CSV table of C-alpha atoms in Angstrom, one decimal:
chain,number,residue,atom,x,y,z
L,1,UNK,CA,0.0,0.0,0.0
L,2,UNK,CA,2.7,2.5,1.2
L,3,UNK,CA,4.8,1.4,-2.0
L,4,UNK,CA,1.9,2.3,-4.7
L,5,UNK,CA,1.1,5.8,-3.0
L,6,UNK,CA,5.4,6.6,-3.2
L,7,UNK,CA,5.5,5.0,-7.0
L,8,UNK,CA,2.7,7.5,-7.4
L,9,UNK,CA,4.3,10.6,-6.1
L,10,UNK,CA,7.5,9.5,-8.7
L,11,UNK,CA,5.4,9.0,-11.6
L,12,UNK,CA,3.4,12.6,-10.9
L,13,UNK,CA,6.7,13.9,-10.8
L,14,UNK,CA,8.2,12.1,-13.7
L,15,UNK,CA,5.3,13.6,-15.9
L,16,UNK,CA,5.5,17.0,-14.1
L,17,UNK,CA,9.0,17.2,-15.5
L,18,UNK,CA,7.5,15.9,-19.2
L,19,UNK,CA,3.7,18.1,-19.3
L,20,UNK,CA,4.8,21.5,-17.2
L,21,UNK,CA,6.3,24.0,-19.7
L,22,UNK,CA,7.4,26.5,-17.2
L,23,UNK,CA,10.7,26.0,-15.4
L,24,UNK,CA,10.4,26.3,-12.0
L,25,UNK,CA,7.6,24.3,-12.5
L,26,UNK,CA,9.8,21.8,-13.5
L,27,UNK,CA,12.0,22.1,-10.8
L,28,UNK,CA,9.4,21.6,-8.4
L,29,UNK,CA,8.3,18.6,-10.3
L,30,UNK,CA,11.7,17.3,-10.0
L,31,UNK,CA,11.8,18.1,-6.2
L,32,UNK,CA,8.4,15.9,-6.1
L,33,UNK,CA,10.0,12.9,-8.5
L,34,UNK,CA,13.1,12.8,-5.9
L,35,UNK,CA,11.0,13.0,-3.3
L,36,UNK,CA,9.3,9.7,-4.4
L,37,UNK,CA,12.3,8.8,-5.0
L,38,UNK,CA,13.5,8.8,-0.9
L,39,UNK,CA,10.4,7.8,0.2
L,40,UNK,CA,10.9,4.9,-1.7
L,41,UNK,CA,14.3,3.8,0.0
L,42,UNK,CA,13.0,4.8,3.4
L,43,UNK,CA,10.0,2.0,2.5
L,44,UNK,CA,12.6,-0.2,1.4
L,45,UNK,CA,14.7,0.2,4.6
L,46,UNK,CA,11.9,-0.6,6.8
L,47,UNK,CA,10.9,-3.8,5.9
L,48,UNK,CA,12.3,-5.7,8.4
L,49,UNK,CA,12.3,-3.4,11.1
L,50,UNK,CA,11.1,-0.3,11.9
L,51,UNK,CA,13.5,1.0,14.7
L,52,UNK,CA,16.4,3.2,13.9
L,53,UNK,CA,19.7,2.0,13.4
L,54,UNK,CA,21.8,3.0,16.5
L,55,UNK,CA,23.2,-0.2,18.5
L,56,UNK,CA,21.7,0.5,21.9
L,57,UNK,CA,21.3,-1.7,24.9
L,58,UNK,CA,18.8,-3.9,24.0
L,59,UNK,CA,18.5,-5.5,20.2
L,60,UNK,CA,15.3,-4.6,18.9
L,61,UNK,CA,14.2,-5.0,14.8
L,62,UNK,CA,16.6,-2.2,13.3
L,63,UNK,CA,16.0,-0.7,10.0
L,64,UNK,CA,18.4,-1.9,7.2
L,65,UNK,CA,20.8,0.5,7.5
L,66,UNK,CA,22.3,0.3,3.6
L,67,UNK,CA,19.5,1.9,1.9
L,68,UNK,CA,18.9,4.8,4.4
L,69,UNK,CA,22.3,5.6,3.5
L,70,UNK,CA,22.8,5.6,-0.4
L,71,UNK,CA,20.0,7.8,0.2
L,72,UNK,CA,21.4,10.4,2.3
L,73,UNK,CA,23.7,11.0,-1.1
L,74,UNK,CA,21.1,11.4,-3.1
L,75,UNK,CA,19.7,14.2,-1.0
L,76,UNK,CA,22.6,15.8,-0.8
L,77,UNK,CA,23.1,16.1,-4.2
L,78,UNK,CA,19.8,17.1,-5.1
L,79,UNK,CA,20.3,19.9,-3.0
L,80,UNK,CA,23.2,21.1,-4.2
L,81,UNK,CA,21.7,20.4,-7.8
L,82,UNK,CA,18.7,22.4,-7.5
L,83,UNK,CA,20.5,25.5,-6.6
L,84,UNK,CA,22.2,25.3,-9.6
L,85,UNK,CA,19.4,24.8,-11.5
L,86,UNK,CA,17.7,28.0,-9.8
L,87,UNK,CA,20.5,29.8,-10.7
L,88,UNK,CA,20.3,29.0,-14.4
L,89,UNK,CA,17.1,29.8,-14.3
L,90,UNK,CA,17.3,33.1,-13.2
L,91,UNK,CA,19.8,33.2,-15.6
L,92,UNK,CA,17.6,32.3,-18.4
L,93,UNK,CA,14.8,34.2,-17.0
L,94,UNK,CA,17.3,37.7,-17.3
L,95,UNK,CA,18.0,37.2,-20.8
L,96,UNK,CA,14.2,36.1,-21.9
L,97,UNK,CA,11.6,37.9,-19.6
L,98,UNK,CA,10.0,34.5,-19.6
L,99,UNK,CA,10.1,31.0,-17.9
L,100,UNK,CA,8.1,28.9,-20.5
L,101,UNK,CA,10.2,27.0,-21.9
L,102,UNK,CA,8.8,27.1,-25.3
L,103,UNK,CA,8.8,30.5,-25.9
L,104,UNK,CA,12.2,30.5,-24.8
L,105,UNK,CA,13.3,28.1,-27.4
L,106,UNK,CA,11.2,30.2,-30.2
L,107,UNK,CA,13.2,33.4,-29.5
L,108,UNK,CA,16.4,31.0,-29.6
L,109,UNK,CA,16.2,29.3,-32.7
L,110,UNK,CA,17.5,30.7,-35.6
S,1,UNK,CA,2.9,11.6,-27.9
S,2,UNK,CA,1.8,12.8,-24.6
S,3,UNK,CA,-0.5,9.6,-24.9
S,4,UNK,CA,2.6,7.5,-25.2
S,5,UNK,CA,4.6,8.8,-22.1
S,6,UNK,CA,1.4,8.6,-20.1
S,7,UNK,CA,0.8,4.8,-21.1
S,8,UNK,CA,4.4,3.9,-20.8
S,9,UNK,CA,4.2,5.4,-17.5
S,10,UNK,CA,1.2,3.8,-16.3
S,11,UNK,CA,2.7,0.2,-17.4
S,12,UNK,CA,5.8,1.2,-15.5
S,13,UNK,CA,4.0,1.9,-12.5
S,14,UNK,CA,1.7,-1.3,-12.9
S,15,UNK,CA,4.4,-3.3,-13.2
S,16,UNK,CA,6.5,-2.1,-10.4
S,17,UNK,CA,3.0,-3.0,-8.4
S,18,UNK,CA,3.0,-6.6,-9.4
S,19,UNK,CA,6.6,-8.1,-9.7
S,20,UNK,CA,7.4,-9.1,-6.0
S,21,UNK,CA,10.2,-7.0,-4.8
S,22,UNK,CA,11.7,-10.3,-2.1
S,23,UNK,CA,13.7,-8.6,0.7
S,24,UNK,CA,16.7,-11.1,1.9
S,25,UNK,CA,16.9,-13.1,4.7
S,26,UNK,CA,20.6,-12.9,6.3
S,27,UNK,CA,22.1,-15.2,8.8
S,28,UNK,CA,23.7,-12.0,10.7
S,29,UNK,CA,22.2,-8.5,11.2
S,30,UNK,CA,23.9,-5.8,9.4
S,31,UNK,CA,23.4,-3.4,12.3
S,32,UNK,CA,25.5,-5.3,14.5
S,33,UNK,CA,28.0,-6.4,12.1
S,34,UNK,CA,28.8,-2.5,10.5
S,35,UNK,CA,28.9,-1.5,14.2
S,36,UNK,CA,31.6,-4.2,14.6
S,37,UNK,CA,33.4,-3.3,11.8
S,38,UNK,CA,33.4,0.7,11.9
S,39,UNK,CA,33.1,0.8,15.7
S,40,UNK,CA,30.4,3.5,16.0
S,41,UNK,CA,27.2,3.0,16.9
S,42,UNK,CA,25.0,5.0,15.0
S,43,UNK,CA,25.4,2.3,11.8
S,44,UNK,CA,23.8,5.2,9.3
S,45,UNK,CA,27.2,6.9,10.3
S,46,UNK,CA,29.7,4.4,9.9
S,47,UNK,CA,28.5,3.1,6.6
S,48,UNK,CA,28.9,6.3,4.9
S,49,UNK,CA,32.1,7.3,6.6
S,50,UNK,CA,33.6,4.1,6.2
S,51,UNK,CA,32.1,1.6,3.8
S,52,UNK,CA,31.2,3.8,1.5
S,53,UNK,CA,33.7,6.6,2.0
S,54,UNK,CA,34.8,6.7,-1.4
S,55,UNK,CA,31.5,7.7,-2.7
S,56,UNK,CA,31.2,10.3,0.3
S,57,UNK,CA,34.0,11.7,-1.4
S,58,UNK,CA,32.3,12.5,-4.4
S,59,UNK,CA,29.5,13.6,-2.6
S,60,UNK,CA,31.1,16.5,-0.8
S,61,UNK,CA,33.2,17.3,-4.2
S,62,UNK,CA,29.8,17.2,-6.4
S,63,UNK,CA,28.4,19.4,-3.4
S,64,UNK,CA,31.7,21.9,-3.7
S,65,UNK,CA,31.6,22.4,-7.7
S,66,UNK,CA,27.8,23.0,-7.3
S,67,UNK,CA,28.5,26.0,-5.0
S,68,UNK,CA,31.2,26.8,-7.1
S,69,UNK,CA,29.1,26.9,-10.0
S,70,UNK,CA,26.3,29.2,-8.1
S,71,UNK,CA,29.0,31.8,-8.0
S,72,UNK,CA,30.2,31.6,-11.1
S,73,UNK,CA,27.2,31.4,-13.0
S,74,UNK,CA,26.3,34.9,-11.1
S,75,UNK,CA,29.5,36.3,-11.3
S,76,UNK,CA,28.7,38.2,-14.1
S,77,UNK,CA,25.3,39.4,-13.0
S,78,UNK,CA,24.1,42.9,-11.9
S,79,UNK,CA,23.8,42.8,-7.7
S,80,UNK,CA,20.3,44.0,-6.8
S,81,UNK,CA,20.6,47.7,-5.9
S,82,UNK,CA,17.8,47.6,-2.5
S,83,UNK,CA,16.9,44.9,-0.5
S,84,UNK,CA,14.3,45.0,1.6
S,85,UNK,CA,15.2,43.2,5.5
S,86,UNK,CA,12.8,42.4,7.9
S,87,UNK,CA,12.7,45.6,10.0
S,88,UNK,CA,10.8,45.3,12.8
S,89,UNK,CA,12.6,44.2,16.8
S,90,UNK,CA,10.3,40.9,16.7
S,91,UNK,CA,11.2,39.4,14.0
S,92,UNK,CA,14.8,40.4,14.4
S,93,UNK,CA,14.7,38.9,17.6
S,94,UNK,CA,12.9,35.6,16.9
S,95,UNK,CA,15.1,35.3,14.0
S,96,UNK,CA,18.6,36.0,16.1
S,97,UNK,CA,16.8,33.5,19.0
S,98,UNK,CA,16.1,31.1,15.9
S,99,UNK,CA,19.8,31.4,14.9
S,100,UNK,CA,21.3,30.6,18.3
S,101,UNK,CA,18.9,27.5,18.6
S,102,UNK,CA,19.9,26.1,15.6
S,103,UNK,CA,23.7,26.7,16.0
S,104,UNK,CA,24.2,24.8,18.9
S,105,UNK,CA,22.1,21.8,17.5
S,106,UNK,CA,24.3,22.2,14.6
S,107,UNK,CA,27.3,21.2,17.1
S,108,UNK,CA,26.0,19.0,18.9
S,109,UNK,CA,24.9,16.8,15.7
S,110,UNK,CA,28.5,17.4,14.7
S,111,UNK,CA,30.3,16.1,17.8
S,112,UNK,CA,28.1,13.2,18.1
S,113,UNK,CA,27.1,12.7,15.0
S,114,UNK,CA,28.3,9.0,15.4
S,115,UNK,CA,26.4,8.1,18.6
S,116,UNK,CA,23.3,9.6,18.1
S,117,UNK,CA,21.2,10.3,15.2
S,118,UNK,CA,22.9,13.2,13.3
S,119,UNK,CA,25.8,13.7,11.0
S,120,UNK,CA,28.0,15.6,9.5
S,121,UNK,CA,25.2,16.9,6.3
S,122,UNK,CA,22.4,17.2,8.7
S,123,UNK,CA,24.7,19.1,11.4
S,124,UNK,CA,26.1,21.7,8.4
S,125,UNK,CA,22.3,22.0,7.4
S,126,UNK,CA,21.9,23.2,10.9
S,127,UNK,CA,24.2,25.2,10.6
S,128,UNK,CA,23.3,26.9,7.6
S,129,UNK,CA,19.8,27.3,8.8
S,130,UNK,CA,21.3,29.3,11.6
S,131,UNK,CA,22.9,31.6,9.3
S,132,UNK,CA,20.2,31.9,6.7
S,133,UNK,CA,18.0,33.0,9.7
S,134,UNK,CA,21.1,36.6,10.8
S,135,UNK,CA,21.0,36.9,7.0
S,136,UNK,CA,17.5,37.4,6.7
S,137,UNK,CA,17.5,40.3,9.2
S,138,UNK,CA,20.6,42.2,9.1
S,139,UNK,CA,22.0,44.1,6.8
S,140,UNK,CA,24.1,42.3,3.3
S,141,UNK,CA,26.9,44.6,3.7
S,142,UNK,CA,27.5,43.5,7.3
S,143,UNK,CA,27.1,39.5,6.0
S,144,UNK,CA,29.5,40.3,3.6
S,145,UNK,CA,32.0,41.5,6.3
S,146,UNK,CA,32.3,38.8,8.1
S,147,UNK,CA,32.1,36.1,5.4
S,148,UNK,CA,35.4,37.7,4.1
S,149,UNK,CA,37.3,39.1,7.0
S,150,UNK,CA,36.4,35.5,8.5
S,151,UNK,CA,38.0,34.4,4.9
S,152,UNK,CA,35.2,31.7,4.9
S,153,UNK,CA,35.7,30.8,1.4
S,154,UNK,CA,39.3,29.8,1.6
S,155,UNK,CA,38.2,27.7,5.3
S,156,UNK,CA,35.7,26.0,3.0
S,157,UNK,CA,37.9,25.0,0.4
S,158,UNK,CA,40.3,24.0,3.2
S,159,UNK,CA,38.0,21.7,4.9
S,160,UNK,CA,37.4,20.0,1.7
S,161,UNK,CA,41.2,19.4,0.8
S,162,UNK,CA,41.6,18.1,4.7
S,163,UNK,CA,38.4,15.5,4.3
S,164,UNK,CA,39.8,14.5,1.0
S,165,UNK,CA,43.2,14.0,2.5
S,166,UNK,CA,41.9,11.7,5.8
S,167,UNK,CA,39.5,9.8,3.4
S,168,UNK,CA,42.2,8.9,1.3
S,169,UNK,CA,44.3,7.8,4.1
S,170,UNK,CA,41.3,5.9,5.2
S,171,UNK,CA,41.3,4.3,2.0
S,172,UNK,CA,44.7,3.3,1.7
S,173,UNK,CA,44.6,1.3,4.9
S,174,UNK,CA,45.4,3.5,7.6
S,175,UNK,CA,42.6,3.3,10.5
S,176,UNK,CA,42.9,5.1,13.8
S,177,UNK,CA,42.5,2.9,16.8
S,178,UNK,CA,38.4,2.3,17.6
S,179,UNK,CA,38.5,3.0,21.2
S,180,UNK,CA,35.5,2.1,23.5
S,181,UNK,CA,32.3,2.1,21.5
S,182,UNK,CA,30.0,4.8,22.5
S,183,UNK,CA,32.1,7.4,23.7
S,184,UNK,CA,32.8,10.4,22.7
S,185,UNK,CA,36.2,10.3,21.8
S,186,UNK,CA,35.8,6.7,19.6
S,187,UNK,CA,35.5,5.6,16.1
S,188,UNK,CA,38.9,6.7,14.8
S,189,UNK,CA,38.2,8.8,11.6
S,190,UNK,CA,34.4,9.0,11.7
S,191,UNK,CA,34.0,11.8,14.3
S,192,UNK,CA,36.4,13.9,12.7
S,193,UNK,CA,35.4,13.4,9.2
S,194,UNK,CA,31.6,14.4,10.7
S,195,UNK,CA,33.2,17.7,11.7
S,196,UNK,CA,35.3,18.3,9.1
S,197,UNK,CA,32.0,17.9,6.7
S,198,UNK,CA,29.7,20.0,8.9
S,199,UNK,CA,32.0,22.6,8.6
S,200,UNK,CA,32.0,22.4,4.9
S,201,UNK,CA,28.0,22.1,4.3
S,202,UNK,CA,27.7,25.2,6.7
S,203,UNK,CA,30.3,27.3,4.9
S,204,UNK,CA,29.0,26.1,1.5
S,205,UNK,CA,25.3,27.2,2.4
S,206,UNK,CA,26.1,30.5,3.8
S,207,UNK,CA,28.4,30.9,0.4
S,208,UNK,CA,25.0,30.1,-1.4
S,209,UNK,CA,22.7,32.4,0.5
S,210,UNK,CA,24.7,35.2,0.6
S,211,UNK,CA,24.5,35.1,-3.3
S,212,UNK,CA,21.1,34.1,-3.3
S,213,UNK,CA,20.5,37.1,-1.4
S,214,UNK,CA,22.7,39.4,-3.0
S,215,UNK,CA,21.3,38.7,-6.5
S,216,UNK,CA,18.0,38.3,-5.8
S,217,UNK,CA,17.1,39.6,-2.7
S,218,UNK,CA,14.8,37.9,-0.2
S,219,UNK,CA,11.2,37.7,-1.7
């Protein structure tokens, strides 16, 4: 149940990239698809167990730890990747007073 | 062709729904065995640190050229002439209350990032949260001041040559002694390589909103 609503959340993401025309939009989308894309490892990771994985005094089901943390990359980098996007956006947005994308590629092509 | 990409992902998602995704059954628990092995116990830690340094490695690089790229991008760019700060004492004050808050959590998920949960990205997000908060209420000039009389940049660039440096020590073989497991002072590399990257993401997002802020302002 929990894995079809994050698939969902992905694959409104994945066509929010494709269908929105305006960039931020897209951005956003992208935000959404990655997102999905966390929840999903954090589903994974809790399969067998649902408690955090920190040794403490007693053992208790833990979390698989792997997964949680190929995923802490991945946010990471998304982070750092959507402030560069923003920035070429505003980039792109200076030299065409527009965001759609395309109108932008209209007043690019020769 | 919107009607293809729809149905393809519709299939997609259909079929990731009904092939059985089998999760394995191990004779040992990772949990314990990481924690034997890196000799932390917060396993999220050690993993990343340790077994997967060499891909942390990347991480903190991809994170430094993004930055890099922020700045250089908007280099070139006209700086926008008025911002307009939060003015009145409440904010101000909630915001500088805020700050302090978040500063100290900021350390204290750095220095035990690898007992409790934490870590060296989620401590320099702390961090930069704390400093996105003074920069949002004083004045840009003043931000400006300290970020280069501090010379932040070159500390940044520093911490990233020093992680770099221990990680490929790390790599190569050399491990500092484990000590007793769970105190402070324990893990060998993994504490310091926590710090060392908390200073980075804090420096790194203060680089990024300053120029956020100075080329855009704040609404």
């Amino acid at each position: 149940m929990l894995e079809a609503f994050v698939f969902a959340t992905i694959l409104l993401g994945f066509f929010g990239i494709i269908f929105k025309k305006n960039l931020v939009m897209k951005i956003i989308s992208m935000d959404v698809m990655s997102t999905g894309v966390v929840g999903y490892y954090v589903v994974i990771a809790a399969r067998n167990g649902l408690f955090s994985p920190i040794v403490g005094d007693r053992p208790v089901a833990y979390a698989d730890p792997v997964p949680q943390a190929v995923i802490l990359t991945a946010i990471v980098i998304g982070l750092s990747i959507q402030a560069l996007m923003l920035v070429g956006v505003m980039k792109l947005a200076r030299d065409n007073p527009t965001l759609e994308t395309s109108e932008i590629e209209k007043s690019n092509t020769p | 062709m919107k009607w293809v990409y729809v149905l393809a992902g519709i299939t997609f998602y259909i079929k990731m729904l009904l092939v059985s995704n089998p999760s394995p059954t191990l004779t040992f628990s990772i949990v314990d065995a990481v924690a034997q092995d890196s000799g932390v116990p917060n396993v999220v830690s050690g993993i990343i640190l340790r077994n997967r340094l060499y891909d942390t490695i990347f991480e903190v690089i991809v994170f430094t050229i993004a930055i890099m790229g922020c700045n250089f991008l908007l280099s070139n760019d006209r700086p926008l002439g008025q911002i307009y700060q939060f003015p009145d004492q409440s904010s101000v004050l909630l915001a500088r209350l805020g700050a302090t808050i978040s500063a100290l959590v900021g350390i204290e998920l750095a220095i035990r990032g690898h007992l409790s949960p934490g870590g060296g990205f989620a401590a320099g997000v702390a961090g930069g949260t704390a400093i996105g908060l003074i920069a949002m209420t004083s004045s840009q000039e003043w931000m400006q001041g300290i970020y280069q009389r501090w010379h932040a940049a070159i500390w940044e660039k520093i911490s990233v040559l020093v992680f770099v440096l221990l990680s490929m020590m790390t790599l190569a073989g050399i491990e500092l002694p484990h000590g007793e497991m769970g105190a402070l002072f324990s893990g060998g590399i993994v504490p310091i390589l926590n710090i060392l990257v908390a200073i980075k993401v804090a420096l790194g997002s203060w680089a990024v909103v300053l120029i956020f802020i100075r080329y855009r302002g704040l609404l």
